[in-house]
CSV table of C-alpha atoms and ligand atoms in Angstrom, one decimal:
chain,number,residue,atom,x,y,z
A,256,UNK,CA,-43.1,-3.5,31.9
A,257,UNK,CA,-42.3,-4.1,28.1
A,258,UNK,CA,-39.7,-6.9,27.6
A,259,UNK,CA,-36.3,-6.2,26.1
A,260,UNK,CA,-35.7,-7.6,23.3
A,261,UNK,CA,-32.2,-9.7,21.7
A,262,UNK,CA,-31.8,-9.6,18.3
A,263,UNK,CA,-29.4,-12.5,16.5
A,264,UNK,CA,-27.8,-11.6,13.4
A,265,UNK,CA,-26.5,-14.5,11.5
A,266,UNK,CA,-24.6,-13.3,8.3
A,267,UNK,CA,-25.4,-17.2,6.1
A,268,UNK,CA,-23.5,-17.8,2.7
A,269,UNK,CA,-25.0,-21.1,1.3
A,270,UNK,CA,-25.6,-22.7,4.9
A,271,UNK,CA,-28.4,-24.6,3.6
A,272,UNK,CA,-27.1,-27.6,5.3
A,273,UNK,CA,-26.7,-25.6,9.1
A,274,UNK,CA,-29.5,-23.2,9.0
A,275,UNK,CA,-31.9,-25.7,9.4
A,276,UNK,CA,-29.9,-27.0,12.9
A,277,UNK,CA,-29.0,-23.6,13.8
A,278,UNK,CA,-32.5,-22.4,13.8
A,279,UNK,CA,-33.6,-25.4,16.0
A,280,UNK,CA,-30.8,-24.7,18.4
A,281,UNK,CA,-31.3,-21.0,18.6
A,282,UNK,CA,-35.1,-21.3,19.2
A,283,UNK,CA,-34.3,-23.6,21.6
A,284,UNK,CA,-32.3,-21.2,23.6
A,285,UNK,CA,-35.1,-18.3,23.1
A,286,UNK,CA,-37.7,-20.4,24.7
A,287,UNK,CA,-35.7,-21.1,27.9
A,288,UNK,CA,-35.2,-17.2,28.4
A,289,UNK,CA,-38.6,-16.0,28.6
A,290,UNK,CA,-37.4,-12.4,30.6
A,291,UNK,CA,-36.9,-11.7,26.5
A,292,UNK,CA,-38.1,-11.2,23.4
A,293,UNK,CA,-36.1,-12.3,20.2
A,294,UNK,CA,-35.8,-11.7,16.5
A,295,UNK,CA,-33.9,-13.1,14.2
A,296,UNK,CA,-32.2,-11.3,11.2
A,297,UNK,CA,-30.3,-14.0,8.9
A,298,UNK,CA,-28.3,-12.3,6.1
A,299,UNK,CA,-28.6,-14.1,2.9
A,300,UNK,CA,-25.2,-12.9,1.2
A,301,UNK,CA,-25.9,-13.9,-2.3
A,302,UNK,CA,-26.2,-17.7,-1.7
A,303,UNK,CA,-26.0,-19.8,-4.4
A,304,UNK,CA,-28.0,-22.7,-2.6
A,305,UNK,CA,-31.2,-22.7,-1.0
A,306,UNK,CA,-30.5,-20.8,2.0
A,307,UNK,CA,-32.9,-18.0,1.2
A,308,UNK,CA,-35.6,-20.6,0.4
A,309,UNK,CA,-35.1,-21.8,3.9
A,310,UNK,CA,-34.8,-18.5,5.7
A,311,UNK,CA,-38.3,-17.5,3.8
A,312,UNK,CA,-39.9,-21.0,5.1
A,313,UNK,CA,-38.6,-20.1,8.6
A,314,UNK,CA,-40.5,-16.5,8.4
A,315,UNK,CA,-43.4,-18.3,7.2
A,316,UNK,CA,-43.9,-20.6,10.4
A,317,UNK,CA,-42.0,-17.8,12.9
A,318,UNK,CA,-42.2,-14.5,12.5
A,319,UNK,CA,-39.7,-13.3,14.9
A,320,UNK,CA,-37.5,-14.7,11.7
A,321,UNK,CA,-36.4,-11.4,9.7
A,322,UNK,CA,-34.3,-11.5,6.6
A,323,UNK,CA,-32.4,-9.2,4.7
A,324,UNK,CA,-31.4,-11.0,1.1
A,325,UNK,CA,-28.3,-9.0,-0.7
A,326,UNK,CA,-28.3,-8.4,-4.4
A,327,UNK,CA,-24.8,-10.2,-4.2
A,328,UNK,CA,-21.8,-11.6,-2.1
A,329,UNK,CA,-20.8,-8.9,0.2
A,330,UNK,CA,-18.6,-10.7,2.2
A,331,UNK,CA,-19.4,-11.5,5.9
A,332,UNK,CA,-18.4,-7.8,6.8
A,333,UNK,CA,-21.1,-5.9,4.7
A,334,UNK,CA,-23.4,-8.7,5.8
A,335,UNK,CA,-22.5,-8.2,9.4
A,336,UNK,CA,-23.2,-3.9,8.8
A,337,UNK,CA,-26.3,-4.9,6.8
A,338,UNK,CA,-28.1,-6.6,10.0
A,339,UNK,CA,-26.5,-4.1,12.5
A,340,UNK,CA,-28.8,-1.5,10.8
A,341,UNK,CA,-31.3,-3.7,10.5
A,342,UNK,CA,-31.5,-4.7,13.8
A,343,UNK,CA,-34.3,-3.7,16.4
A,344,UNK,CA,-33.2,-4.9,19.5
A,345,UNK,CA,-32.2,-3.0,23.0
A,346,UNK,CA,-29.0,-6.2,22.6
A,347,UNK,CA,-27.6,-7.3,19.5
A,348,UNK,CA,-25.6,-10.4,19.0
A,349,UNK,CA,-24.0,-11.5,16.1
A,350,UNK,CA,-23.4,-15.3,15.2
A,351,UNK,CA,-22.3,-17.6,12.7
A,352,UNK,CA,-24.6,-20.4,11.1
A,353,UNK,CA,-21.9,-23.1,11.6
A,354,UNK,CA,-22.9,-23.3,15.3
A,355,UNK,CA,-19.0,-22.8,15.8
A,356,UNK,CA,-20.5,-19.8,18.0
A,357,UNK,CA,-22.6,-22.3,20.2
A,358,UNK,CA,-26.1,-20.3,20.4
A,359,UNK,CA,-26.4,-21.5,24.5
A,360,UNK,CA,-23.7,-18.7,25.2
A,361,UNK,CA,-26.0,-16.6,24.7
A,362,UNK,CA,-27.5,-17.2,27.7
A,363,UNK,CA,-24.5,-16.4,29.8
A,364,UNK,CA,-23.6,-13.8,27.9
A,365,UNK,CA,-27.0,-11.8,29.1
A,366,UNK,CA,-26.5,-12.7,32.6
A,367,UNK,CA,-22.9,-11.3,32.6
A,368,UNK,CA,-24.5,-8.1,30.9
A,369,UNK,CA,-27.6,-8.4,33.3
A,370,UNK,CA,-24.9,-8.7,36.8
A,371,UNK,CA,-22.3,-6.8,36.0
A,372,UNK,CA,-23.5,-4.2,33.4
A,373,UNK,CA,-21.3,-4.9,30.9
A,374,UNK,CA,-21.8,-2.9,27.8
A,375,UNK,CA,-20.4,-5.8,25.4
A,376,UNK,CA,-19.6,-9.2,26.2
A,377,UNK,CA,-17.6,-11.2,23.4
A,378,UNK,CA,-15.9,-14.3,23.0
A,379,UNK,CA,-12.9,-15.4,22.1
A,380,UNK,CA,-11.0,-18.8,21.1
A,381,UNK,CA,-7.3,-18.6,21.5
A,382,UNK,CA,-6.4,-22.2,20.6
A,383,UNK,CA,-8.8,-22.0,18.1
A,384,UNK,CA,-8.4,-26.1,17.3
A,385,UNK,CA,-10.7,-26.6,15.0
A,386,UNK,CA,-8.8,-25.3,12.3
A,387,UNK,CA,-6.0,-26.0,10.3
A,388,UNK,CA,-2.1,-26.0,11.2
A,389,UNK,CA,-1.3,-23.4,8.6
A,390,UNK,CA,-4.4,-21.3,10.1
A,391,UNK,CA,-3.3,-21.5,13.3
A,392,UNK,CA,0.2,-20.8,12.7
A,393,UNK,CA,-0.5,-17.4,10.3
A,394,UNK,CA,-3.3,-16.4,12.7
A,395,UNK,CA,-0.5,-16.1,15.9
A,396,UNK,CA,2.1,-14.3,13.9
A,397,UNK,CA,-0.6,-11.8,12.6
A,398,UNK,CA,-1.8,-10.9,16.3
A,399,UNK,CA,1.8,-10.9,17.7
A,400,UNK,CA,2.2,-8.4,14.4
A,401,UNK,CA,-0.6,-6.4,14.6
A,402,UNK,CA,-0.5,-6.2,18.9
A,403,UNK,CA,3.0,-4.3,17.6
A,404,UNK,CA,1.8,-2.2,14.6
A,405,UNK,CA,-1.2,-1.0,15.7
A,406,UNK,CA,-3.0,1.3,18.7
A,407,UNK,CA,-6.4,-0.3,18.4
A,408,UNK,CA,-5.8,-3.7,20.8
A,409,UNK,CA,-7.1,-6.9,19.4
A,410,UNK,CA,-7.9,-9.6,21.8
A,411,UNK,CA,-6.2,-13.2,20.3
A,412,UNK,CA,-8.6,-15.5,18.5
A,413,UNK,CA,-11.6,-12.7,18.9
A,414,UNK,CA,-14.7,-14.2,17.2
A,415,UNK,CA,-17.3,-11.6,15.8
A,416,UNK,CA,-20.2,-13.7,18.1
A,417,UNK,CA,-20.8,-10.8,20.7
A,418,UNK,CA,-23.7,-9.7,22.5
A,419,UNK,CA,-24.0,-6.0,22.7
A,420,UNK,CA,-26.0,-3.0,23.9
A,421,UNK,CA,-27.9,-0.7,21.7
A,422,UNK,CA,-25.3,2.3,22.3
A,423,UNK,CA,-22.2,-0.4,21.0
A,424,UNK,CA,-24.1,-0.9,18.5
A,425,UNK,CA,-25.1,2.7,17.2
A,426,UNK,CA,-21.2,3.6,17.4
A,427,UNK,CA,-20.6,0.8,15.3
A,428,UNK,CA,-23.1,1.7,12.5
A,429,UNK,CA,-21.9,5.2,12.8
A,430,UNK,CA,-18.4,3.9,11.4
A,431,UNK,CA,-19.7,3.7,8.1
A,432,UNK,CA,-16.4,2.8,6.4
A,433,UNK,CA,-16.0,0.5,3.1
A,434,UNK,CA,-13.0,-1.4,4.1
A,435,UNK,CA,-14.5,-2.7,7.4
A,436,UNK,CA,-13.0,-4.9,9.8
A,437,UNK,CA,-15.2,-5.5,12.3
A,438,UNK,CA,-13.0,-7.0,15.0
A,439,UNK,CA,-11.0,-3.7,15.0
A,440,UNK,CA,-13.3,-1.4,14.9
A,441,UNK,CA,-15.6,-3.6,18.1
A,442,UNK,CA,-12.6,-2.5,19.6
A,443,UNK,CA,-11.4,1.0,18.1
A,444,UNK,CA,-15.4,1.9,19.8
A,445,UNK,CA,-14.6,1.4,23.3
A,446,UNK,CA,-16.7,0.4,26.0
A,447,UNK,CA,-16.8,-1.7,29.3
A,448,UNK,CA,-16.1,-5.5,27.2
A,449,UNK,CA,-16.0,-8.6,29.2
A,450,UNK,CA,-14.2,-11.3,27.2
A,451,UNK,CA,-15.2,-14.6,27.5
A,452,UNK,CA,-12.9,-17.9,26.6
A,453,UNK,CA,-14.4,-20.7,25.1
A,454,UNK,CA,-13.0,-23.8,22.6
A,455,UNK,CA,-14.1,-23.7,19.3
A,456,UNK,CA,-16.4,-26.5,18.1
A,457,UNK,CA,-16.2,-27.8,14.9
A,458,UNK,CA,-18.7,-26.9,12.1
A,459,UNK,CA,-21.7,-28.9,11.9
A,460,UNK,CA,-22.4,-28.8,8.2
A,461,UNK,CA,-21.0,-27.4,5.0
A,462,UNK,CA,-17.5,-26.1,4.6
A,463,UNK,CA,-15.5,-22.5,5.9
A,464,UNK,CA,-16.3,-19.9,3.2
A,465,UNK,CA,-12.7,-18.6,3.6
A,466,UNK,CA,-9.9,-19.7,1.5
A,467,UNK,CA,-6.4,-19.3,2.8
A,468,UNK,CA,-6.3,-16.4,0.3
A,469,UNK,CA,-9.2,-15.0,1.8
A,470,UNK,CA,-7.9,-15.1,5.1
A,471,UNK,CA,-5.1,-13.6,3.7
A,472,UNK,CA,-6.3,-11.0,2.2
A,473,UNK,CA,-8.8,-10.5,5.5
A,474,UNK,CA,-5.9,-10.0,7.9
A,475,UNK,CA,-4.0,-7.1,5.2
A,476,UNK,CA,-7.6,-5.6,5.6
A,477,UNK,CA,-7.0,-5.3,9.2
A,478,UNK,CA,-3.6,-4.2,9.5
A,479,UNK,CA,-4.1,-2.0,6.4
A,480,UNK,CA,-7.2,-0.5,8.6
A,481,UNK,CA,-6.2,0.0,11.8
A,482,UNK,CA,-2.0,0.6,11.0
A,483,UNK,CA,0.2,2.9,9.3
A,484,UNK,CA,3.0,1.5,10.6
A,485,UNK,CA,3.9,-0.2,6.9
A,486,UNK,CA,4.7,3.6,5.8
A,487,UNK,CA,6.5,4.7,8.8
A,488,UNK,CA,8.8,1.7,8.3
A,489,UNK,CA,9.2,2.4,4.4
A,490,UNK,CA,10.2,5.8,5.2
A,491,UNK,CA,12.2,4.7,8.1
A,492,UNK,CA,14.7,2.5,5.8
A,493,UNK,CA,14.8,4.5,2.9
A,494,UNK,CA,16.1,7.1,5.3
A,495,UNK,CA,18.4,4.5,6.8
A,496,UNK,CA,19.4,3.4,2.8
A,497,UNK,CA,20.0,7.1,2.2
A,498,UNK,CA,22.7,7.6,4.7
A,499,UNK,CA,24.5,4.4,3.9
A,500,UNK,CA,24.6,5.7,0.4
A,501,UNK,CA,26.2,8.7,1.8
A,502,UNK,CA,28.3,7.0,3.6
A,503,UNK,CA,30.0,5.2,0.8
A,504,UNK,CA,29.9,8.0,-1.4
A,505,UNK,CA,32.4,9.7,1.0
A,506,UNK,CA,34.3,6.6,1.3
A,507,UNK,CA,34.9,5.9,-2.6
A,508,UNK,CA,35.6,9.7,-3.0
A,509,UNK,CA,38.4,9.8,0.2
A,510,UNK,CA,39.8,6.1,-1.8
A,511,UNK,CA,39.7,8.0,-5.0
A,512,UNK,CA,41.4,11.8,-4.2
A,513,UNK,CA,43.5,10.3,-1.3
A,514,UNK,CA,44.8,6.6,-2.1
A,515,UNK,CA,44.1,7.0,-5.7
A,516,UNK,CA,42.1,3.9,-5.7
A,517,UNK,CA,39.7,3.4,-8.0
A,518,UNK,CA,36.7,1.5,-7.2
A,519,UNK,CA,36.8,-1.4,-9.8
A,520,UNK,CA,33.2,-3.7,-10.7
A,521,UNK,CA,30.3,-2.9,-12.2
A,522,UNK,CA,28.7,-6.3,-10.8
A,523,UNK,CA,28.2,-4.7,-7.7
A,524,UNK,CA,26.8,-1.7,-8.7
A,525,UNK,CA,24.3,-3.9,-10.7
A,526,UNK,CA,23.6,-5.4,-7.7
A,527,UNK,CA,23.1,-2.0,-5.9
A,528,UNK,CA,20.6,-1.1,-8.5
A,529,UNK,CA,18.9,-4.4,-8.5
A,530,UNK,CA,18.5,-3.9,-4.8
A,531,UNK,CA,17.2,-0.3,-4.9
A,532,UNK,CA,14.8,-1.1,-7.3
A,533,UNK,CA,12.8,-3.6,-5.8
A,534,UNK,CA,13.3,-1.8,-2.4
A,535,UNK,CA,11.0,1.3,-3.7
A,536,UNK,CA,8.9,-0.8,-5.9
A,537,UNK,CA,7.8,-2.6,-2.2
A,538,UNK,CA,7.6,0.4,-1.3
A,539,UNK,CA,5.3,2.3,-3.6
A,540,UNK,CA,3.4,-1.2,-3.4
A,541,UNK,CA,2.9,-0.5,0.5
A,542,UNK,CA,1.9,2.7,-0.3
A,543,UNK,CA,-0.5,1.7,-3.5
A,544,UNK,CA,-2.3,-0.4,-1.0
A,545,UNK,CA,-3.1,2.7,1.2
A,546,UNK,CA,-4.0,4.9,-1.2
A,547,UNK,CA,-6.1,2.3,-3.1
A,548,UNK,CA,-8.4,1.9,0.2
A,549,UNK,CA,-8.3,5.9,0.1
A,550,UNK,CA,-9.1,5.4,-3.6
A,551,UNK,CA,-12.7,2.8,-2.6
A,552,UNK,CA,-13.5,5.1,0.7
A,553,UNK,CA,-13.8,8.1,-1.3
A,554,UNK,CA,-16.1,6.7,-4.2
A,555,UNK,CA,-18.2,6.3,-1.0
A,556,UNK,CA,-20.2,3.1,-2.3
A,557,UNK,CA,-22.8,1.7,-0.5
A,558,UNK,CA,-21.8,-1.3,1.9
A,559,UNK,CA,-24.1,-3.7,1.2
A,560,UNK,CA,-27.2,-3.3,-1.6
A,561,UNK,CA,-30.6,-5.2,-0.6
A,562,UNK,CA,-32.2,-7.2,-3.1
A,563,UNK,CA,-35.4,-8.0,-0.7
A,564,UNK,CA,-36.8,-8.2,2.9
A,565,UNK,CA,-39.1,-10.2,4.9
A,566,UNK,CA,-41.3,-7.0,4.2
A,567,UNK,CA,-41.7,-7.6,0.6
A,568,UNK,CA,-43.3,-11.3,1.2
A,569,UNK,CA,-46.3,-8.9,2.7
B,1300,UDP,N1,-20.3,-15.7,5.6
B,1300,UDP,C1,-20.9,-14.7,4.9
B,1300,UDP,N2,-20.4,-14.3,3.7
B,1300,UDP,C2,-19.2,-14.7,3.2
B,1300,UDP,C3,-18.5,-15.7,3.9
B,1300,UDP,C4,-19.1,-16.2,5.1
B,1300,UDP,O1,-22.0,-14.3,5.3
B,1300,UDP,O2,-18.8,-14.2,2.1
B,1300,UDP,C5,-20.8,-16.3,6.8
B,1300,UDP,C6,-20.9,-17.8,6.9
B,1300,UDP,O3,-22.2,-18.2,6.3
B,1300,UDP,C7,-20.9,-18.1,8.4
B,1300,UDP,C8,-19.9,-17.0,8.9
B,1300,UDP,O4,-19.9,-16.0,7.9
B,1300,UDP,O5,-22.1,-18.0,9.0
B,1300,UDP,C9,-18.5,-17.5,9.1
B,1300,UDP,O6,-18.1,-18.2,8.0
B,1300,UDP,P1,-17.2,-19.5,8.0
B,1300,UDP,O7,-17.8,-20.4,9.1
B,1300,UDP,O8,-17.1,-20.1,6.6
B,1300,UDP,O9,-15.8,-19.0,8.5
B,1300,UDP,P2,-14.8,-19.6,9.5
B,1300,UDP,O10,-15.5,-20.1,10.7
B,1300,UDP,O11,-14.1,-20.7,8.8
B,1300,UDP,O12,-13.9,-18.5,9.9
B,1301,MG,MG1,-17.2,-21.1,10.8
């Protein structure tokens, strides 16, 4: 009977320093589970070091070692899509060069898929330790936030490292958005997921690739994609706004015809103006944001663009 086969994907921006101890591990691992075959596609996302020197040397001496090189930094998301088509395998996994995502889960990860028939099996890191204060601290409120805002559920502290089956996989690729945010849409496919906890370890080499303003900008990705709630809520106090307006419309003109009261002070009217200003400038910002992802999905770009392969060594 043929052997199924796992292929890794490991999206790498300048990991020269971990590729070398990742690759060691991961190998490792492949050799104790014989029952399967393995490939390995690292993503080269438009390093600036020698990590593509280093993937090429591994192809040279292993040639289950595949690599797609983009023409420039994608991001870990269109690095992620980029091996997902790329990808061979009846399983696909997905993990991180930093050996945070320790490569020996793998192992269980199969056997869970293997007993139980689990169509995904992920892991996640609620306490997430490793990282900073002010990481951990944003990261809660935005899944308390988002477990509000949104329909699609997101498990807390959800790593991308996942092992999946082929059909996971072809939904995923068939999402063929620009804005991507892969932990939303894992879970916006579906299927039987068993989640896994585990503690984050911390990096072995180099330093995190995102900035607080990254991460930032990563988690409005997410609740841009996957909630319209932002709008609802705009509408929902401009209405409220409206009727308080009314409200005191009514009351200046009983004051006025009845008591003969006139309402005295600009300041506060300056104030009401002030106020009503910057409420719909946040709000046309809110909705700027939406239409400006409407604005990148319909230009209909590619994803990712491929600047070589392990085929063009040949
Ligand atoms: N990564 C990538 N492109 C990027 C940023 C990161 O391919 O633009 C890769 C990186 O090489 C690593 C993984 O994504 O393998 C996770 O990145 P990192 O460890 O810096 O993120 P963190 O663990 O801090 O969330
Ligand atoms: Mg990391």
């Amino acid at each position: 009977m043929k052997k199924e086969k796992i292929s890794v994907i490991v999206p790498c921006y300048n990991e020269e320093e971990s590729l070398p101890i990742f690759y060691e591990e991961i190998t490792k691992i492949a050799k104790g589970m014989k029952e399967v075959d393995f490939e390995f596609i690292f993503i080269n996302d438009g390093s600036k070091d020698n990590t593509l020197k280093i993937i090429k040397d591994l192809h040279k001496k292993d040639k289950r070692v595949r690599f797609i090189s983009l023409s420039r930094n994608f991001g870990k998301e269109g690095g992620m899509y980029a091996g997902l088509e790329y990808a061979t395998g009846d399983y696909v996994a997905i993990m991180d060069a930093d050996m945070q995502d320790p490569p020996s889960m793998i192992v269980k990860m199969y056997q869970e898929i293997k007993e139980h028939d689990y169509d995904c099996v992920a892991l996640c890191s609620p306490n997430h330790k490793d990282y900073t204060f002010l990481r951990r601290t944003f990261t809660n409120i935005w899944y308390k936030l988002i477990a509000k805002i949104s329909s699609t559920p997101q498990v807390p502290g959800a790593r991308d490292f996942r092992l999946m089956k082929r059909k996971v996989v072809d939904a995923i690729i068939s999402m063929k958005e620009y804005n991507r945010y892969s932990k939303g849409l894992f879970s916006f496919v579906g299927f039987n997921t068993k989640w896994i906890e585990y503690e984050i370890s911390a990096r072995v080499a180099g330093k995190s690739k995102f900035s607080l303003i990254k991460l930032f900008k990563y988690a409005l990705e997410g609740i841009l994609a996957f909630s319209t709630t932002p709008l609802v809520i705009s509408a929902i106090v401009g209405i409220i706004l409206c009727l308080i307006a009314f409200i005191t419309i009514i009351v200046i003109i009983i004051k006025t015809l009845v008591f003969t009261d006139p309402v005295s002070g600009w300041p506060s009217l300056a104030c009401i103006v002030i106020f009503m200003g910057g409420l719909q400038l946040f709000f046309f910002g809110i909705m700027g944001m939406y239409i400006s992802k409407l604005y990148l999905e319909v230009k209909k770009r590619p994803i990712y663009i491929v600047s070589e392969t392990e085929q063009d060594l040949k």
